[in-house]
Short mmCIF file of C-alpha atoms in Angstrom, two decimals:
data_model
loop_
_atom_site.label_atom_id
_atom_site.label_comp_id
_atom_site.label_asym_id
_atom_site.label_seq_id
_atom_site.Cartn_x
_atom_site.Cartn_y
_atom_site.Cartn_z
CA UNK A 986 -101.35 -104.61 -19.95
CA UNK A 987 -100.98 -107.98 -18.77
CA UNK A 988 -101.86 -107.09 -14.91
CA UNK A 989 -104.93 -105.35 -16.60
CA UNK A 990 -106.27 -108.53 -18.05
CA UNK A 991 -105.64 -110.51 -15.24
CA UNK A 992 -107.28 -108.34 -12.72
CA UNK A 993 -109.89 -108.39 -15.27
CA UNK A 994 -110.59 -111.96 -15.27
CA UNK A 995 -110.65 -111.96 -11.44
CA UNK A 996 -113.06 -109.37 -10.96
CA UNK A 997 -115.09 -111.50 -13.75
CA UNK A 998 -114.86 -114.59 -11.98
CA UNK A 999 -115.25 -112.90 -8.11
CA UNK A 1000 -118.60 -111.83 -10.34
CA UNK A 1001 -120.03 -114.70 -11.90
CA UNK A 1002 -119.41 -117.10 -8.81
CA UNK A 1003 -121.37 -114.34 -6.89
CA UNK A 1004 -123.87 -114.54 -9.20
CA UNK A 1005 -124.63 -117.84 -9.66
CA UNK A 1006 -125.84 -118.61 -5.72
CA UNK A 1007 -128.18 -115.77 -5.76
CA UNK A 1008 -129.38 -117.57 -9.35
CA UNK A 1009 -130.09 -120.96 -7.47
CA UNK A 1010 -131.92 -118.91 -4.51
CA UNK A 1011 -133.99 -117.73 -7.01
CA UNK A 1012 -134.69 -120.83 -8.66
CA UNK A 1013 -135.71 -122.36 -5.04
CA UNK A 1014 -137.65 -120.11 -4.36
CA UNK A 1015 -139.11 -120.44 -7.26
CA UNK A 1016 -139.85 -124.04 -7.19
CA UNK A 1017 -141.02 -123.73 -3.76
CA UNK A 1018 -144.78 -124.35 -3.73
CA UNK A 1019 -146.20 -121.32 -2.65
CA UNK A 1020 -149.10 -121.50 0.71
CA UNK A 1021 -153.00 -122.10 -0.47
CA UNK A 1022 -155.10 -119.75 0.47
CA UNK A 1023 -157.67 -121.79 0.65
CA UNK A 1024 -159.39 -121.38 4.03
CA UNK A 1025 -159.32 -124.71 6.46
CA UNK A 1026 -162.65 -126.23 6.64
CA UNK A 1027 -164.35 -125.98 10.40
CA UNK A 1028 -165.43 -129.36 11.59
CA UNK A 1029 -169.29 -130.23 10.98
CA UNK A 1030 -171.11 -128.90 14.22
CA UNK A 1031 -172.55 -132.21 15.95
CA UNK A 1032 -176.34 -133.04 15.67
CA UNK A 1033 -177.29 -132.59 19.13
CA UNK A 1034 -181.59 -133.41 20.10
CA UNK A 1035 -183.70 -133.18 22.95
CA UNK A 1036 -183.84 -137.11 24.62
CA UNK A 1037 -186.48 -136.08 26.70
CA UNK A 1038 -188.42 -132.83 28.14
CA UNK A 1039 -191.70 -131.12 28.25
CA UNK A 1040 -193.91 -129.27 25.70
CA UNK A 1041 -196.51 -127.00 25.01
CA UNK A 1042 -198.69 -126.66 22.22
CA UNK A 1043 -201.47 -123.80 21.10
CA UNK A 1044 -203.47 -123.60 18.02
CA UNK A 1045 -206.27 -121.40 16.37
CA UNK A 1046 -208.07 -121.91 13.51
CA UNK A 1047 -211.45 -123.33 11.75
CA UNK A 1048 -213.58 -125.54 13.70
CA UNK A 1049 -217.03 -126.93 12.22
CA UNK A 1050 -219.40 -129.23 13.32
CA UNK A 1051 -221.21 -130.55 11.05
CA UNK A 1052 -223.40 -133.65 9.66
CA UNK A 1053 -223.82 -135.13 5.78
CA UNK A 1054 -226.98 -136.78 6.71
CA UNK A 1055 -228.69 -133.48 6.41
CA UNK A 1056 -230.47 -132.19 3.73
CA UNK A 1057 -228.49 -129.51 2.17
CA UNK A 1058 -231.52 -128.08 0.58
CA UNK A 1059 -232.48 -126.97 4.48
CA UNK A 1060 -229.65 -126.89 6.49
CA UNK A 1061 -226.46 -124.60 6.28
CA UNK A 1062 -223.12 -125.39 8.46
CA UNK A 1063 -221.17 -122.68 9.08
CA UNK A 1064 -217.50 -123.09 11.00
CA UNK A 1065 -216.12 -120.57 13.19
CA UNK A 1066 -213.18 -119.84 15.74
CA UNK A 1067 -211.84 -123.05 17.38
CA UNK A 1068 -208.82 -123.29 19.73
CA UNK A 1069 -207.16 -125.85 21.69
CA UNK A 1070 -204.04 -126.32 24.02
CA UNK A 1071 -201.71 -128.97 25.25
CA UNK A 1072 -198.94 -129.37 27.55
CA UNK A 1073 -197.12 -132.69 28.16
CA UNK A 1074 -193.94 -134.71 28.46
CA UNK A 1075 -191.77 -136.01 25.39
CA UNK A 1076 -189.38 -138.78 24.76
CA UNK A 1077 -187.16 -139.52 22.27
CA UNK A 1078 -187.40 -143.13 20.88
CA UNK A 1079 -184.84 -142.58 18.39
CA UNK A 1080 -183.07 -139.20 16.90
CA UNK A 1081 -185.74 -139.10 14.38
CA UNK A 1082 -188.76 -140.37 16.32
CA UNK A 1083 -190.81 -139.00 19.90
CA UNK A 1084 -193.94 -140.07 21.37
CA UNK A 1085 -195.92 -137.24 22.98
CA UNK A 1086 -198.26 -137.20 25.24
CA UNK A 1087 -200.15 -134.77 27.25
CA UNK A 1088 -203.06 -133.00 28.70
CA UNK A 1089 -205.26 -129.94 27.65
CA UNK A 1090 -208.53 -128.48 26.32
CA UNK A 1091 -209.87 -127.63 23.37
CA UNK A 1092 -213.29 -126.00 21.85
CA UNK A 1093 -215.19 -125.61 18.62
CA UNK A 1094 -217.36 -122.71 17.83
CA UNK A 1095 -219.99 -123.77 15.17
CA UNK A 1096 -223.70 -123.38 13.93
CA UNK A 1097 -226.12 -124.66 11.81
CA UNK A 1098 -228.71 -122.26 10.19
CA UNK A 1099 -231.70 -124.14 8.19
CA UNK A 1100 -234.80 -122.41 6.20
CA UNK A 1101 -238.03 -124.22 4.45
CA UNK A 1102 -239.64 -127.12 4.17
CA UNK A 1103 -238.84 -130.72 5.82
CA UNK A 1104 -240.32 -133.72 4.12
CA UNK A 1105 -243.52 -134.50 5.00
CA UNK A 1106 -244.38 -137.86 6.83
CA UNK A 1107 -247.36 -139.20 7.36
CA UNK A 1108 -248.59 -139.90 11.55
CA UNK A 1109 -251.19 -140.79 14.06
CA UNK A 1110 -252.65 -137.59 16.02
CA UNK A 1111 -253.73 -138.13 19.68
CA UNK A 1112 -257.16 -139.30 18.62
CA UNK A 1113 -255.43 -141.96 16.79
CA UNK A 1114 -256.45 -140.31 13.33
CA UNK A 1115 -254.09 -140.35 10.31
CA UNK A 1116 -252.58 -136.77 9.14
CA UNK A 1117 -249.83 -135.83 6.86
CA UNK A 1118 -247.44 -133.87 8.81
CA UNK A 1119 -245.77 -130.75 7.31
CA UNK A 1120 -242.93 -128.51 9.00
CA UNK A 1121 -241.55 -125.55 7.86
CA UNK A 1122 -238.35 -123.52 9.45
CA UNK A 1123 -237.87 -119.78 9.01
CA UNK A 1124 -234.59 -118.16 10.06
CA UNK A 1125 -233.77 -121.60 12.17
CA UNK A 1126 -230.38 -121.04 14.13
CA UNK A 1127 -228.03 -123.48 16.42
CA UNK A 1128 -224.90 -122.42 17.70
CA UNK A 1129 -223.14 -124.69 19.34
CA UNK A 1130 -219.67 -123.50 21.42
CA UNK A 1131 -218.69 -127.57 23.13
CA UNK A 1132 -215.76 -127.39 25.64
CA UNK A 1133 -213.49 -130.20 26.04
CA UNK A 1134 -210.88 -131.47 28.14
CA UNK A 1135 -208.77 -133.62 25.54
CA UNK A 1136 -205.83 -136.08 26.17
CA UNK A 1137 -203.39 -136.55 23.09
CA UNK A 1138 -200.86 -139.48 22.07
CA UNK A 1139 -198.54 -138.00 19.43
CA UNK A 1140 -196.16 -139.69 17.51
CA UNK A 1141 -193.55 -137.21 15.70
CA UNK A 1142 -191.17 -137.91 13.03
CA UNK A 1143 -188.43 -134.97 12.43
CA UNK A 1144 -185.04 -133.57 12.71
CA UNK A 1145 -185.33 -131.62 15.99
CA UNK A 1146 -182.49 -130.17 17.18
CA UNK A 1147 -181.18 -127.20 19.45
CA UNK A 1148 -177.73 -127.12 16.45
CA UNK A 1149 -179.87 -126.26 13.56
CA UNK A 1150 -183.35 -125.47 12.02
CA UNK A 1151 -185.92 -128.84 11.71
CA UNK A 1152 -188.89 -129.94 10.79
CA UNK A 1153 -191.65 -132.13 12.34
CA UNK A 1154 -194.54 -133.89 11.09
CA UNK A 1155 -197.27 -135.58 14.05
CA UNK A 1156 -199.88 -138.18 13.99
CA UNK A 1157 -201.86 -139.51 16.75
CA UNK A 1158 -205.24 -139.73 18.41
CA UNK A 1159 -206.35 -137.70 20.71
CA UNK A 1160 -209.80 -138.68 23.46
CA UNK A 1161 -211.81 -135.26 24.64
CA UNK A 1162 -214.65 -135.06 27.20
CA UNK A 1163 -217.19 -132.60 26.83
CA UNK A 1164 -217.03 -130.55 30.11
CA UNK A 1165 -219.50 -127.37 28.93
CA UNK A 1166 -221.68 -127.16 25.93
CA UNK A 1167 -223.31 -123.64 25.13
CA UNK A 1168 -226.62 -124.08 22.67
CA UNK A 1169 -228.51 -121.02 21.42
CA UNK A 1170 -231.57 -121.37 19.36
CA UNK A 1171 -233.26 -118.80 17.52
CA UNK A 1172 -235.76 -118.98 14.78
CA UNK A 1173 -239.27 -120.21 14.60
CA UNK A 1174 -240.91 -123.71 13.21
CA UNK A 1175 -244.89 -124.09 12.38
CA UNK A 1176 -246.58 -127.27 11.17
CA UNK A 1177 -249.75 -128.46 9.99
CA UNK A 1178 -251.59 -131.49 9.42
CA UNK A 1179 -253.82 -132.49 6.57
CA UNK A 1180 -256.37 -135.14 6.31
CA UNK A 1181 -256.56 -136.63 3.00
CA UNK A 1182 -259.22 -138.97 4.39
CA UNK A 1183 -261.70 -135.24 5.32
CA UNK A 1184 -259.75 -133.27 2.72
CA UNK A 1185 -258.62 -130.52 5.37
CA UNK A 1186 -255.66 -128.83 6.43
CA UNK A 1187 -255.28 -127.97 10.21
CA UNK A 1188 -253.20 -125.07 11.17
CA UNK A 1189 -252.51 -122.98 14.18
CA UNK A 1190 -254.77 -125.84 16.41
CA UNK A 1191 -252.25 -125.99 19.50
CA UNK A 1192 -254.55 -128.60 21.03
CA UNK A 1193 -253.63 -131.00 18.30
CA UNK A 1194 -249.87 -129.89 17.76
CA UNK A 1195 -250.09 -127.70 14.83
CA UNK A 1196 -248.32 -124.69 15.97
CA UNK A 1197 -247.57 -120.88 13.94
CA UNK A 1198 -244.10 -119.64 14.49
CA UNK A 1199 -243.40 -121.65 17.44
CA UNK A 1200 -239.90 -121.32 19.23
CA UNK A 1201 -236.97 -123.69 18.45
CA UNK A 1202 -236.32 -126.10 21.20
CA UNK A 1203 -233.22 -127.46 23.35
CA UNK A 1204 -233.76 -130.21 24.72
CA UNK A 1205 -230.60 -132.50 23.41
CA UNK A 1206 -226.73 -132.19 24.32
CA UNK A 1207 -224.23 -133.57 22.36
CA UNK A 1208 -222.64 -137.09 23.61
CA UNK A 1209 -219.89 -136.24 26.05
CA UNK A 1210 -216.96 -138.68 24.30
CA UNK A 1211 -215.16 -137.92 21.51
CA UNK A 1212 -212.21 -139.26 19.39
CA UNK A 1213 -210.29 -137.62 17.19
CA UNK A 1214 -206.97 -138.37 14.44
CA UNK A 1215 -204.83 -135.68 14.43
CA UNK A 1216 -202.15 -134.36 12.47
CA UNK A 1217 -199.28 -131.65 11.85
CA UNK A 1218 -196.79 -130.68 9.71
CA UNK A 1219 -194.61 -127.41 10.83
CA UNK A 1220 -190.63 -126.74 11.47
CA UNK A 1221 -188.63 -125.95 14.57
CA UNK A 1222 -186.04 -123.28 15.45
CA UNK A 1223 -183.34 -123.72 18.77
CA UNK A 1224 -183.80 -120.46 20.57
CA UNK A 1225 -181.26 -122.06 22.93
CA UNK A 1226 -179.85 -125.84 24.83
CA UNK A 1227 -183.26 -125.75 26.75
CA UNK A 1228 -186.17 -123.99 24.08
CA UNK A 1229 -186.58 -125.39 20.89
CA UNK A 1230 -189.76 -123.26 19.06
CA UNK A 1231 -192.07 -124.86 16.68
CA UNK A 1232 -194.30 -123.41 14.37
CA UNK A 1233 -197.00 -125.29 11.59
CA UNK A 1234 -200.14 -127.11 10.66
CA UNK A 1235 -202.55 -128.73 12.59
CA UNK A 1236 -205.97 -130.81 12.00
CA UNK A 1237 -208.35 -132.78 14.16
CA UNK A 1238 -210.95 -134.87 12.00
CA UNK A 1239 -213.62 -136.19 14.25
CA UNK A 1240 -213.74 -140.09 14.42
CA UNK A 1241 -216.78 -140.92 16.97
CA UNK A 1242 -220.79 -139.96 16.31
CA UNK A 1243 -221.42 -137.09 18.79
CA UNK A 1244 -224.82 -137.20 17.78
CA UNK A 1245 -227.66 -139.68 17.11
CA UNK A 1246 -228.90 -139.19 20.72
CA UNK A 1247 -232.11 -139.86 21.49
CA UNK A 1248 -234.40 -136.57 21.42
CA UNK A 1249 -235.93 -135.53 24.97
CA UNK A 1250 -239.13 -134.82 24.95
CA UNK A 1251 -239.69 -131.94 27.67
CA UNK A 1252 -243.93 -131.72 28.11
CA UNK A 1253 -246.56 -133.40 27.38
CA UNK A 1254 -247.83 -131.40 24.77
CA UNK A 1255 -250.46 -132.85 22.40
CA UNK A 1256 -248.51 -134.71 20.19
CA UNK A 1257 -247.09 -138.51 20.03
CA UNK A 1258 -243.02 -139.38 20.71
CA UNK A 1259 -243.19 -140.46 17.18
CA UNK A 1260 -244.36 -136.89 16.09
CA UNK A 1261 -241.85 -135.42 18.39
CA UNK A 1262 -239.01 -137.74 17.17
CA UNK A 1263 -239.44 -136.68 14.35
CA UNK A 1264 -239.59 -133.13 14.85
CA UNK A 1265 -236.65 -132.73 17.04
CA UNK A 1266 -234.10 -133.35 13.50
CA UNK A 1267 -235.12 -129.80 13.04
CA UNK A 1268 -236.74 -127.87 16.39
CA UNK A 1269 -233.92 -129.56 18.73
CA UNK A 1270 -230.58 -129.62 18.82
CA UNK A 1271 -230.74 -130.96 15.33
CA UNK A 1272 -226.39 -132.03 15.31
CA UNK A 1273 -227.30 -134.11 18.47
CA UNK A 1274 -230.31 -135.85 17.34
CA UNK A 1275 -229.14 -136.73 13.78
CA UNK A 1276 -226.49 -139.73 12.77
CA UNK A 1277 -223.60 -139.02 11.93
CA UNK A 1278 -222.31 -135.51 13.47
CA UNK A 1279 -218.54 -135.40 13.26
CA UNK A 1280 -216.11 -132.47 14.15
CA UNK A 1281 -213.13 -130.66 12.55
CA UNK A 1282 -210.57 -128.78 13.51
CA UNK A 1283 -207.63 -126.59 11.30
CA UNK A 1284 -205.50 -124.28 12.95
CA UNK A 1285 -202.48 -122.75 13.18
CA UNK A 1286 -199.83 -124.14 15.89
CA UNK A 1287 -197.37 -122.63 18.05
CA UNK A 1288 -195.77 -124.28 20.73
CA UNK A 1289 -192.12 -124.95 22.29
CA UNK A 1290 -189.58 -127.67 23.41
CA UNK A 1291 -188.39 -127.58 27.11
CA UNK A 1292 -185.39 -129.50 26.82
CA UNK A 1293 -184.21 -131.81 30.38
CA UNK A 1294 -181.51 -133.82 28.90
CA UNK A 1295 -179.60 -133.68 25.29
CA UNK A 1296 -178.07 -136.42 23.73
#
């Protein structure tokens, strides 16, 4: 009985001290923190721009030439399809800022349309008689389609980059010469002349200058210079190190006079350069004879980054 008990409390013992390592494994593990599984942050990607390359630029959109000096109860502007293009060199002044600057050509499509009466004015006929001078327009058309070849300065503030997606936004000037200019007139004009002084109304007397239905004339170009502000707003997208695409806004708003020329009096008709001067605001090319003719330009833009170096 006592060998029982004894080899009792040994195989206890042999037990517990068996136990009690396997406990404090358990315990350390336990305690030991167990691994996050929260995934390791990559390292930001570096903002890497174009220091300096080339570019090209093409837009479409709403061009109108047009003039508030004329009487809106006659005349009607109408805009139509303009275009223009641009190819250049960039630099980059700063990661934020390039100049731009370039060559290219742009045109405006636009017409004027005018029906009615002009104000009368009173003149002088040929035989030095006074006359009251009235003009009417029916169905009165000028379309004007001006070609130029345009150099742009561009300043442009944005984030471009061939890393990530930017923006831009441009402002500059931009000088065009008028290389083509294609007028078409339709319509007819008449006038007549009363005499207050005899109480009669001359019409239809082509010896005088009154005329019926008489063709428009072009006689007038616009002036060849222009200046322009321009502007932009659009983002850009890295197609790769060397392309960078841009896409946006663009608008040219006219700041020189391209009209206010003096009218050109083609024959020697039967009527006075102060009868014709005054005619041509309305038989002419009435945007090149009147103050204050101004273009404008809207249009969509599309153009691309060639990239030479990055920084």
């Amino acid at each position: 009985m006592k060998r029982i008990l004894i080899t009792t409390c040994l195989i206890f013992t042999f037990v517990f001290l068996e136990a009690n390592p396997l406990s404090s494994k358990e315990s350390d593990a336990s305690e030991t923190p167990s691994i996050s599984a929260t995934p390791v942050m990559n390292p930001p990607r570096r903002y890497i721009y174009p220091e300096w390359g080339f570019f090209i630029d093409g837009s479409a959109g709403y061009s109108l030439i047009s003039n508030p000096n004329l009487s809106s109860s006659i005349w009607d502007p109408k805009g139509n399809l303009g275009a223009t293009l641009y190819f250049g060199y960039f630099h980059t002044i700063n990661p934020n800022m390039r100049l731009l600057a370039g060559l290219g050509a742009s045109y405006f499509t636009s017409s004027i349309s005018g029906d009615g009466e002009a104000p009368q004015k009173e003149f002088k006929d040929i035989d030095n008689d006074t006359y009251t001078e009235t003009l009417t327009l029916s169905n009165a058309e000028t379309r004007q389609i001006p070609i130029y070849v345009s150099i742009p300065l561009i300043f442009e503030y944005g984030n471009v980059s061939i890393t990530r997606p930017g923006y831009y936004v441009d402002f500059g000037l931009k000088y065009s010469y008028m290389v083509n200019n294609n007028s078409q007139l339709s319509g007819y004009y008449s006038t007549k002349g009363t005499y207050q002084q005899w109480g009669v109304t001359l019409e239809d007397v082509e010896e005088l200058g009154f005329y019926s239905e008489r063709d428009l004339e072009s006689n007038t170009n616009f002036k060849r210079s222009d200046l322009a502000v321009l502007g932009g707003v659009g983002i850009t997208l890295p197609i790769s190190s060397v392309v960078i695409l841009k896409l946006g806004l663009v608008a040219n708003l006219g700041l020189l006079d391209i009209g206010n020329n003096k009218p050109n009096k083609s024959d020697s008709g039967p009527i006075t350069s102060d009868v014709y001067n005054y005619r041509a605001k309305y038989i002419d090319n009435t945007l090149a004879v009147t103050k204050g003719t101004r273009t404008k330009y809207f249009g969509l833009e599309l153009g691309i980054y060639i990239n030479k170096q990055l920084k």
